[in-house]
Coordinates of C-alpha atoms in Angstrom, one line a residue:
M1 CA 0.3 0.0 0.0
E2 CA 1.2 3.5 -0.9
R3 CA 1.9 6.0 1.9
G4 CA -0.9 8.0 0.7
D5 CA -3.3 5.6 0.9
A6 CA -2.6 4.4 3.9
M7 CA -2.7 7.8 5.2
E8 CA -6.2 8.0 3.5
A9 CA -7.5 4.5 4.9
G10 CA -6.5 5.5 8.7
F11 CA -5.1 3.0 11.4
M12 CA -5.3 0.5 13.5
A13 CA -5.8 0.0 17.7
F14 CA -2.4 -0.7 18.8
D15 CA -0.4 -0.1 15.9
A16 CA 2.7 2.0 15.4
L17 CA 1.3 5.0 14.9
H18 CA -1.1 4.6 17.9
W19 CA 1.5 3.4 20.1
R20 CA 3.8 6.4 19.1
W21 CA 0.5 9.1 19.8
L22 CA 0.0 7.0 23.6
I23 CA 3.6 7.5 24.2
G24 CA 3.9 11.0 23.2
L25 CA 0.6 11.7 25.6
M26 CA 2.0 10.6 28.3
L27 CA 5.3 12.5 28.4
G28 CA 3.1 15.4 27.6
I29 CA 1.0 14.2 30.3
I30 CA 4.0 13.5 33.0
V31 CA 6.3 17.1 31.9
L32 CA 2.9 19.2 32.2
T33 CA 1.6 17.5 36.0
V34 CA 5.1 18.5 37.3
V35 CA 4.8 21.8 36.0
Y36 CA 1.4 22.5 37.0
A37 CA 2.2 20.6 41.0
R38 CA 5.2 22.9 41.1
A39 CA 3.1 26.5 39.2
T40 CA 1.9 29.2 41.7
Q41 CA -2.1 29.9 41.6
A42 CA -1.7 32.3 39.0
W43 CA 0.3 30.3 36.4
R44 CA -2.5 27.0 37.5
L45 CA -5.1 29.5 36.3
R46 CA -3.5 29.5 33.1
I47 CA -3.0 26.5 32.0
K48 CA -6.7 25.9 32.9
R49 CA -7.6 28.7 30.9
L50 CA -5.9 27.6 27.8
L51 CA -6.3 24.3 28.1
A52 CA -10.8 24.9 28.5
Y53 CA -10.7 27.4 25.7
S54 CA -8.2 25.0 23.6
I55 CA -11.1 21.7 23.6
L56 CA -13.7 24.7 23.0
I57 CA -12.0 26.4 20.1
G58 CA -10.5 23.0 18.6
E59 CA -14.1 21.7 18.4
V60 CA -15.6 24.4 16.9
V61 CA -12.9 24.6 14.3
K62 CA -13.8 20.3 13.9
L63 CA -17.4 21.0 13.2
F64 CA -16.0 23.4 10.5
V65 CA -14.0 21.4 8.9
V66 CA -16.2 18.5 8.9
W67 CA -18.2 20.5 6.8
Q68 CA -15.6 22.0 4.9
L69 CA -15.1 18.0 4.0
G70 CA -18.5 17.5 3.0
K71 CA -19.1 15.2 5.6
S72 CA -22.6 15.4 8.1
L73 CA -22.2 17.2 11.1
L74 CA -24.7 15.0 13.1
Y75 CA -22.2 12.5 13.5
Y76 CA -19.4 14.8 15.2
L77 CA -21.5 16.8 17.7
P78 CA -19.9 16.8 21.1
I79 CA -22.5 14.9 22.8
H80 CA -20.5 12.0 23.5
L81 CA -19.5 11.5 27.3
C82 CA -16.2 13.2 26.3
G83 CA -17.8 15.9 24.7
F84 CA -19.7 17.5 27.8
A85 CA -16.1 17.7 28.8
I86 CA -16.2 21.4 26.9
V87 CA -18.5 22.5 29.3
L88 CA -17.5 20.7 32.2
L89 CA -13.9 22.3 31.8
M90 CA -14.9 26.0 31.0
L91 CA -17.6 26.2 34.4
H92 CA -14.9 24.7 36.2
V93 CA -12.7 27.7 35.3
Y94 CA -14.7 30.1 36.2
R95 CA -16.7 28.5 38.7
P96 CA -15.7 25.2 39.7
T97 CA -17.5 23.1 42.0
A98 CA -17.5 19.7 44.2
L99 CA -19.8 18.4 41.9
I100 CA -17.6 19.4 38.6
N101 CA -14.8 17.6 39.8
E102 CA -16.3 15.0 40.5
I103 CA -17.6 14.2 37.2
L104 CA -14.3 15.7 35.9
F105 CA -12.8 12.4 38.6
S106 CA -15.3 9.5 38.0
L107 CA -16.7 10.1 34.6
T108 CA -14.4 12.4 32.2
L109 CA -10.9 10.8 33.4
P110 CA -11.6 7.8 32.8
G111 CA -13.7 8.1 29.6
A112 CA -11.1 10.1 28.3
L113 CA -8.2 7.2 28.9
I114 CA -10.5 4.1 27.0
A115 CA -11.8 6.8 24.4
L116 CA -7.1 7.0 24.0
I117 CA -6.7 3.6 24.3
F118 CA -9.8 2.0 22.5
P119 CA -10.4 5.0 19.5
G120 CA -13.5 5.4 17.6
W121 CA -11.5 7.9 15.1
T122 CA -9.9 4.9 13.8
A123 CA -11.6 4.8 10.2
E124 CA -10.8 8.7 9.8
P125 CA -7.6 9.3 7.8
V126 CA -4.2 9.5 9.5
M127 CA -2.3 12.7 10.3
G128 CA -5.7 14.7 8.9
F129 CA -7.4 17.1 11.0
I130 CA -10.1 15.1 12.9
H131 CA -7.2 12.9 13.3
I132 CA -5.1 15.3 15.1
H133 CA -7.8 16.6 17.4
S134 CA -9.3 13.3 18.6
F135 CA -5.9 12.3 20.2
I136 CA -5.2 15.8 21.6
Y137 CA -8.5 16.5 22.4
H138 CA -8.6 13.5 24.6
G139 CA -5.2 14.4 25.4
I140 CA -6.0 17.2 27.2
I141 CA -9.4 16.0 29.0
T142 CA -6.9 13.8 30.4
V143 CA -4.7 15.4 32.1
Y144 CA -7.2 18.2 33.3
P145 CA -8.3 15.9 36.4
L146 CA -4.9 14.6 36.6
L147 CA -3.5 18.2 37.2
L148 CA -6.5 18.8 40.0
L149 CA -5.1 15.8 41.5
A150 CA -1.8 16.4 41.6
S151 CA -2.4 20.0 43.0
G152 CA -4.9 18.9 45.7
E153 CA -7.8 21.3 43.9
L154 CA -9.4 18.0 43.5
R155 CA -10.0 15.3 46.4
P156 CA -12.6 12.1 45.0
N157 CA -15.1 11.9 47.5
W158 CA -17.6 8.7 46.7
R159 CA -20.7 10.3 49.3
Q160 CA -20.5 12.7 45.8
L161 CA -21.4 10.1 43.4
W162 CA -25.2 10.3 44.2
K163 CA -25.0 13.5 42.0
V164 CA -22.4 12.2 39.3
A165 CA -25.9 9.3 38.9
I166 CA -28.3 12.3 38.7
F167 CA -26.4 14.0 36.4
L168 CA -26.1 10.7 34.1
A169 CA -30.0 10.3 34.4
L170 CA -30.7 13.4 33.0
I171 CA -28.3 13.4 30.2
I172 CA -28.5 9.6 29.1
P173 CA -32.2 9.7 28.8
F174 CA -31.6 12.6 26.0
V175 CA -28.7 11.1 24.1
Y176 CA -30.5 7.9 24.1
S177 CA -33.9 9.5 22.7
F178 CA -31.6 11.5 20.2
N179 CA -30.0 8.7 18.8
A180 CA -33.2 7.0 18.3
Y181 CA -34.2 9.9 16.2
S182 CA -31.3 10.7 14.2
G183 CA -30.1 7.2 13.7
T184 CA -26.7 7.7 15.7
N185 CA -24.7 6.3 18.4
Y186 CA -23.5 9.1 21.0
M187 CA -22.0 7.9 24.4
F188 CA -22.0 4.5 22.7
L189 CA -25.5 3.8 24.2
N190 CA -27.3 2.2 21.1
A191 CA -24.2 -0.1 20.2
P192 CA -20.4 -0.8 21.4
I193 CA -17.0 0.2 19.4
A194 CA -15.9 -2.9 17.8
N195 CA -12.4 -4.6 19.2
S196 CA -13.4 -2.9 22.8
P197 CA -14.5 -3.7 26.2
L198 CA -17.6 -2.2 25.6
M199 CA -18.2 -5.2 23.2
L200 CA -17.9 -7.5 25.5
I201 CA -20.2 -6.1 27.6
Y202 CA -22.6 -6.1 24.6
E203 CA -22.1 -10.0 24.1
T204 CA -22.6 -10.9 28.0
F205 CA -25.6 -9.0 28.6
G206 CA -27.2 -8.6 24.7
A207 CA -29.0 -5.5 23.4
N208 CA -31.6 -5.8 25.6
G209 CA -29.5 -5.4 28.5
Y210 CA -26.7 -3.4 27.1
I211 CA -27.6 -0.3 29.1
A212 CA -27.8 -2.7 32.2
G213 CA -24.2 -3.6 31.4
L214 CA -22.9 -0.6 31.8
V215 CA -24.2 0.8 34.8
M216 CA -23.2 -2.1 36.2
V217 CA -19.7 -2.0 34.8
A218 CA -19.9 2.1 35.8
V219 CA -20.2 0.8 39.1
V220 CA -17.3 -1.6 39.2
V221 CA -14.7 1.4 37.5
W222 CA -15.5 3.8 40.1
L223 CA -14.8 1.1 43.1
L224 CA -11.8 0.6 41.3
Q225 CA -10.9 3.8 40.9
Y226 CA -11.8 5.2 44.4
S227 CA -10.1 2.0 45.9
L228 CA -7.0 2.6 44.0
Y229 CA -7.6 6.9 45.0
G230 CA -8.1 5.9 48.6
L231 CA -4.8 3.4 49.1
L232 CA -2.8 6.3 47.4
A233 CA -3.8 9.2 49.3
K234 CA -3.1 6.8 52.8
A235 CA 0.4 6.0 51.3
R236 CA 1.1 9.6 50.6
A237 CA -0.1 10.9 54.0
G238 CA 2.0 7.7 55.5
Q239 CA 5.2 9.3 53.8
G240 CA 4.0 12.8 55.2
Q241 CA 3.9 11.3 58.7
T242 CA 7.6 9.5 58.4
A243 CA 9.2 12.7 56.8
V244 CA 7.8 14.8 60.0

């Protein structure tokens, strides 16, 4: 296959290109997290604003590019779970709340990581705008909550999860209805991405139990996520006492 044809054909999950993106993003996330943790409050705010406005402007440009390419905007709207991060980050920059913090930790962070590991944009032309935008966008919404965790601005509290559940209960019916009306598959509520963990849920629970399976898996992910955070927090507190 010619290089040009390969770039037009997209990429495959876990191929060399995918690994290069993952490693590059991981290194960038580590560097930015260290810089942010050592920064002053003023610089932290600048970094958060830069990230929030970057994904907002990037999304507007993406929609313009999609329109210019003659593709249907219907399938590129920011109403996936990760798409809601645009609003969440903008709100957090100007009016941070405990609920937004919890959503960023419990939904945005794991959702973005899963999207990077099992990307849904493999069919997009390699190194085209949508390809690049998708990796960078998900990298930004991965690093944002990690910055808050590293600086202590975000302290996850599992007791806030009932509010996150209400948030999901409000948006899922809307997105599900939109999918049914438009024939889309936002938040992957109608069907899973091929070759992703969602496929296992679909095969295990079937079409009728798929959403219930998603809920059950989300609860398991939260259990693991908050347990890991608790263990790390205890370890850090223990190190602090030892140092004293």
